Amino acid sequence: MNRQITLASRPVGYPKESNFKLIETPIPTPEDGQVLLKTIYLSVDPYMRGRMNQARSYAANVEFNEVMIGGVVAQVVESKHSDFQVGDIVNAHIGWQEYGVSSGDGLRKIDPSIAPISTGVGILGMPGLTAYFGLLEVGNLQEGETVFVSGAAGAVGSVVGQIAKIKGCRVVGSAGTDEKISYILDELGFDAAFNYKDTSDYYAKLGELFPDGIDVYFDNVGGKITDAVFPNLRLKGRVVICGQISQYNLENLETGPRFLWHLITKRARIEGFLVSDFGDKQANALKQMAEWVQEGKLKYRETIAEGGIEQAPSAFISMLKGGNIGKQLVKIADVD
């Protein structure tokens, strides 16, 4: 049997385990041109929270009794597709389940000789690509600039800061625990960092850390920290909107300050993006990222929940509350 996690109800505020349901269905049989995949690692990510809502966002939301969406590292266990062999390790998007069928569209083979296969949904997967394109393409980062990253100890933010250092920039990050601050300073090489939970005046703190202003702000968080960035931007500063995790679980939306006039005086730019915007460039980006990982220029950490598919809801909720350092994964099975 195939165990799956489905959406049982729509969350109000932070999701609860009761919003999910574990069910069993027969393991599917692949048809001609398809492969049967066994999930090894499941990725849980902040964007999934928005897809649990009733209102449509940038993509179709999960309906009741549907399998929760999500990326996985999987092994091909049966193949009727000429491009894939039994035993291949792939990046797939089959959601929160132990087995799934794919036509091959969107499957990407993972080379275990480059890095552990778990990185296929982490630093060498969607989060790493998000950092790469968001900073270099959307943020148009230039050597010698100053960069501020919120959510800097997460799967995306931790990579953003390291790429900025590779490009010769000064990097400051914010995170929510002293352990995370130590991680981004001592392990990842950020130039400075602060614990936002211990900081009362974000505007003043940013002014202290960026006396000449911020060139690029990579925003994973939103809320009051982001509000404080705009008056601290340098001329021609860029704000890259990647995520707004501080807002995803609010029952009542916050009212922020009206900051757009700063864009006039700073001649600054704000731009949001999705990693899918850069599909035709992903192969080259992954090649570069893999080289940096192998050279030791990009480091990563993974928070892995053991115990199978039933651990997915609690791992997801923990991630939304900041319980992870680096990429949050759920270990579903071993490689055959």
XYZ file of C-alpha atoms in Angstrom:
336
model
C 0.000 0.000 0.000
C 0.973 3.625 -0.624
C 0.716 5.943 2.377
C -0.185 9.539 1.553
C -0.769 12.770 3.492
C -3.849 14.663 2.281
C -5.396 17.996 3.204
C -8.204 17.388 5.711
C -9.118 21.011 6.494
C -7.862 24.514 5.821
C -5.749 25.970 8.619
C -6.571 29.131 10.511
C -3.302 30.655 11.668
C -0.541 28.102 12.041
C -1.408 24.681 10.631
C -2.200 21.899 13.062
C -1.684 18.197 12.588
C -5.480 17.844 12.439
C -5.393 19.775 9.121
C -3.781 16.694 7.578
C -4.905 13.090 7.145
C -2.830 9.958 6.585
C -4.482 7.550 4.151
C -3.529 4.359 2.328
C -4.131 3.622 -1.340
C -2.800 0.913 -3.659
C 0.683 1.533 -5.056
C 0.087 2.803 -8.615
C 1.203 0.872 -11.673
C 3.102 2.781 -14.363
C 1.852 2.702 -17.939
C 3.957 2.955 -21.085
C 6.073 6.104 -20.947
C 5.857 6.326 -17.155
C 8.004 5.491 -14.131
C 7.088 4.425 -10.604
C 8.958 6.440 -7.983
C 9.685 5.633 -4.357
C 10.171 8.711 -2.186
C 13.440 8.836 -0.259
C 13.345 12.440 1.044
C 10.387 14.801 1.165
C 10.940 18.554 1.146
C 8.669 20.776 3.247
C 8.796 24.461 2.342
C 7.131 27.753 3.345
C 5.308 28.168 0.015
C 3.160 25.145 0.846
C 1.357 27.155 3.522
C -0.131 29.485 0.909
C -1.255 26.562 -1.202
C -3.331 25.294 1.737
C -5.565 28.362 1.623
C -8.919 28.563 -0.113
C -8.135 31.636 -2.202
C -6.132 30.935 -5.352
C -2.640 32.383 -5.397
C -0.043 32.056 -8.147
C -0.888 28.374 -8.644
C -3.748 25.997 -7.926
C -4.226 25.354 -4.242
C -4.587 21.941 -2.652
C -8.179 20.764 -2.394
C -9.668 18.647 0.378
C -8.583 15.004 0.251
C -5.850 15.804 -2.288
C -2.267 14.765 -1.631
C -0.223 17.683 -0.280
C 2.080 19.145 -2.893
C 5.831 18.986 -2.558
C 9.165 18.143 -4.083
C 10.958 14.878 -3.344
C 14.130 12.986 -3.945
C 12.958 9.629 -5.253
C 14.255 6.368 -6.676
C 12.928 4.812 -9.862
C 11.631 1.362 -8.846
C 9.850 0.483 -12.099
C 10.370 2.058 -15.508
C 8.443 2.003 -18.760
C 10.239 5.159 -19.933
C 13.283 5.013 -22.200
C 15.099 7.866 -20.416
C 14.975 6.382 -16.915
C 16.285 3.125 -15.496
C 15.426 1.259 -12.319
C 17.677 2.620 -9.584
C 17.947 6.172 -10.959
C 17.727 8.892 -8.316
C 15.607 11.854 -9.384
C 14.157 15.128 -8.243
C 10.375 14.910 -8.673
C 7.231 16.723 -7.642
C 4.879 13.957 -6.510
C 3.900 15.405 -3.138
C 3.560 13.937 0.323
C 3.387 10.239 -0.468
C 5.582 7.167 -0.449
C 5.075 6.257 -4.119
C 4.063 8.174 -7.220
C 3.896 7.791 -10.987
C 5.519 10.260 -13.375
C 5.509 10.654 -17.147
C 9.065 11.944 -16.926
C 8.097 15.591 -17.382
C 9.942 17.683 -14.827
C 12.089 14.810 -13.571
C 15.744 15.681 -13.053
C 18.361 13.016 -12.483
C 20.520 13.449 -9.375
C 24.171 12.410 -9.447
C 25.052 10.866 -6.051
C 28.768 11.362 -6.759
C 28.447 15.167 -6.523
C 26.838 15.449 -3.103
C 24.441 13.508 -0.865
C 21.170 12.945 -2.707
C 19.230 14.932 -0.084
C 20.757 18.086 -1.561
C 18.611 17.499 -4.661
C 15.738 19.273 -2.897
C 18.024 21.607 -0.966
C 21.137 23.506 -1.914
C 21.244 21.724 -5.305
C 17.509 21.982 -5.820
C 14.725 24.541 -5.629
C 16.007 26.467 -2.554
C 19.527 26.804 -3.955
C 18.239 27.890 -7.357
C 15.911 30.377 -5.665
C 18.880 31.949 -3.893
C 20.983 31.981 -7.058
C 18.464 33.594 -9.389
C 16.932 35.878 -6.796
C 20.259 37.398 -5.845
C 22.106 37.433 -9.157
C 19.311 37.890 -11.711
C 16.589 39.777 -9.826
C 18.896 41.562 -7.386
C 21.533 42.191 -10.075
C 24.252 41.908 -7.452
C 27.548 43.655 -8.201
C 30.949 43.067 -6.635
C 31.605 45.160 -3.556
C 27.967 45.856 -2.706
C 26.245 45.488 0.658
C 23.618 42.786 1.156
C 21.067 42.175 3.904
C 19.316 38.800 4.151
C 16.335 38.127 6.418
C 15.687 34.522 7.372
C 19.410 34.042 6.857
C 19.712 30.601 8.480
C 17.030 28.976 6.329
C 17.378 26.892 3.194
C 17.347 29.924 0.872
C 18.790 32.689 3.012
C 21.869 30.719 4.029
C 22.746 30.197 0.357
C 22.056 33.834 -0.568
C 24.590 35.066 1.947
C 27.271 32.651 0.789
C 26.818 33.509 -2.888
C 27.084 37.183 -1.999
C 30.386 36.472 -0.224
C 31.641 34.523 -3.263
C 30.839 37.631 -5.322
C 32.922 39.848 -3.041
C 30.149 41.573 -1.101
C 29.585 42.486 2.538
C 26.721 40.438 3.985
C 24.552 40.844 7.079
C 21.821 38.434 8.116
C 19.010 38.215 10.638
C 17.670 35.078 12.301
C 15.646 34.107 15.355
C 18.000 32.218 17.712
C 21.546 32.660 18.961
C 22.386 29.218 17.562
C 21.350 30.376 14.092
C 23.345 33.584 14.462
C 26.443 31.572 15.379
C 25.840 29.299 12.392
C 25.696 32.071 9.806
C 28.643 33.939 11.332
C 31.017 31.124 12.238
C 30.174 28.503 9.607
C 28.855 30.456 6.654
C 31.075 33.520 6.897
C 28.515 36.337 7.109
C 30.146 39.618 8.119
C 27.548 40.479 10.755
C 24.179 39.288 12.038
C 21.524 40.008 14.627
C 18.818 38.085 16.455
C 15.584 39.829 15.504
C 13.869 38.541 18.645
C 16.397 40.379 20.823
C 16.345 43.579 18.750
C 13.749 46.234 19.535
C 14.583 48.866 16.899
C 15.223 47.324 13.475
C 15.648 50.693 11.811
C 18.417 51.687 14.212
C 20.106 48.281 14.047
C 20.218 48.364 10.248
C 21.526 51.900 10.317
C 24.304 50.765 12.656
C 25.233 47.737 10.517
C 24.891 49.587 7.202
C 26.150 53.129 7.847
C 26.341 53.733 4.086
C 23.086 51.941 3.278
C 21.924 48.626 1.804
C 22.436 47.856 -1.880
C 20.451 44.603 -2.024
C 17.889 43.319 0.456
C 16.883 39.671 0.003
C 13.533 39.351 1.758
C 12.406 35.965 3.035
C 10.410 37.286 5.973
C 8.426 40.475 5.402
C 6.831 42.403 8.269
C 8.584 44.905 10.507
C 12.121 43.991 9.469
C 11.281 44.674 5.845
C 9.577 47.949 6.774
C 12.829 49.069 8.420
C 14.896 48.344 5.310
C 13.432 50.990 2.991
C 14.765 54.092 4.755
C 18.148 52.307 4.999
C 18.502 51.611 1.261
C 21.322 53.123 -0.734
C 20.751 55.036 -3.932
C 19.580 52.571 -6.616
C 19.012 49.899 -3.971
C 17.133 46.713 -4.885
C 14.642 44.760 -2.784
C 14.156 41.133 -3.827
C 10.890 39.673 -2.513
C 11.339 35.919 -2.166
C 9.092 35.084 0.804
C 6.965 36.631 3.537
C 6.987 33.882 6.138
C 6.157 36.264 8.996
C 2.804 36.900 7.315
C 1.747 33.429 6.177
C 0.058 32.347 9.392
C -1.481 35.614 10.586
C -5.194 35.473 11.363
C -5.387 39.273 11.111
C -3.146 41.002 8.588
C -0.760 43.608 9.941
C -0.895 47.253 8.881
C 2.572 48.463 7.983
C 3.972 51.948 7.381
C 3.614 53.637 3.999
C 7.176 53.417 2.715
C 6.871 53.931 -1.040
C 8.123 57.512 -0.895
C 11.545 56.091 -0.023
C 11.625 54.550 -3.486
C 11.468 58.039 -4.943
C 14.301 59.486 -2.894
C 16.434 56.326 -3.198
C 15.448 55.642 -6.831
C 15.121 52.049 -5.646
C 13.390 48.998 -7.083
C 11.276 46.208 -5.567
C 10.717 42.986 -7.474
C 9.192 39.654 -6.580
C 9.908 36.428 -8.428
C 9.362 32.690 -8.672
C 12.217 30.297 -9.360
C 10.166 28.856 -12.228
C 10.726 32.152 -14.070
C 14.244 30.907 -14.845
C 13.553 27.381 -16.060
C 15.709 27.684 -19.155
C 18.738 28.731 -17.078
C 18.515 26.162 -14.305
C 20.891 23.562 -15.761
C 23.785 26.025 -15.964
C 23.012 27.405 -12.526
C 23.000 23.916 -10.984
C 26.357 23.192 -12.613
C 27.839 26.322 -11.050
C 26.263 25.584 -7.660
C 27.599 22.020 -7.706
C 31.103 23.320 -8.420
C 30.893 25.706 -5.466
C 29.684 22.898 -3.187
C 32.503 20.589 -4.277
C 35.055 23.387 -3.819
C 33.789 24.053 -0.292
C 32.650 27.563 -1.171
C 29.009 26.703 -0.445
C 28.200 24.970 2.827
C 24.835 23.671 3.927
C 23.011 22.138 6.822
C 19.943 19.915 6.794
C 17.342 19.361 9.505
C 15.974 15.887 8.838
C 12.868 14.459 10.528
C 13.156 10.688 10.783
C 10.275 8.263 11.025
C 8.571 8.221 7.657
C 5.704 9.995 5.954
C 3.695 10.426 9.149
C 6.331 12.920 10.367
C 5.659 15.333 7.497
C 2.964 17.456 9.185
C 4.964 18.022 12.384
C 8.136 18.780 10.393
C 6.216 21.270 8.243
C 4.727 23.023 11.271
C 8.118 23.145 12.995
C 9.695 24.688 9.899
C 7.035 27.414 9.766
C 7.835 28.243 13.399
C 11.578 28.440 12.760
C 12.542 25.045 14.163
C 15.000 24.247 11.371
C 18.506 25.337 10.487
C 19.096 25.087 6.770
C 16.838 22.792 4.756
C 13.968 20.954 6.449
C 13.514 17.416 5.115
C 11.569 14.309 6.056
C 13.319 10.956 5.606
C 10.758 8.604 4.047
C 12.764 5.525 3.042
C 16.227 4.186 2.294
C 17.670 3.752 -1.182
C 17.404 0.164 -2.379
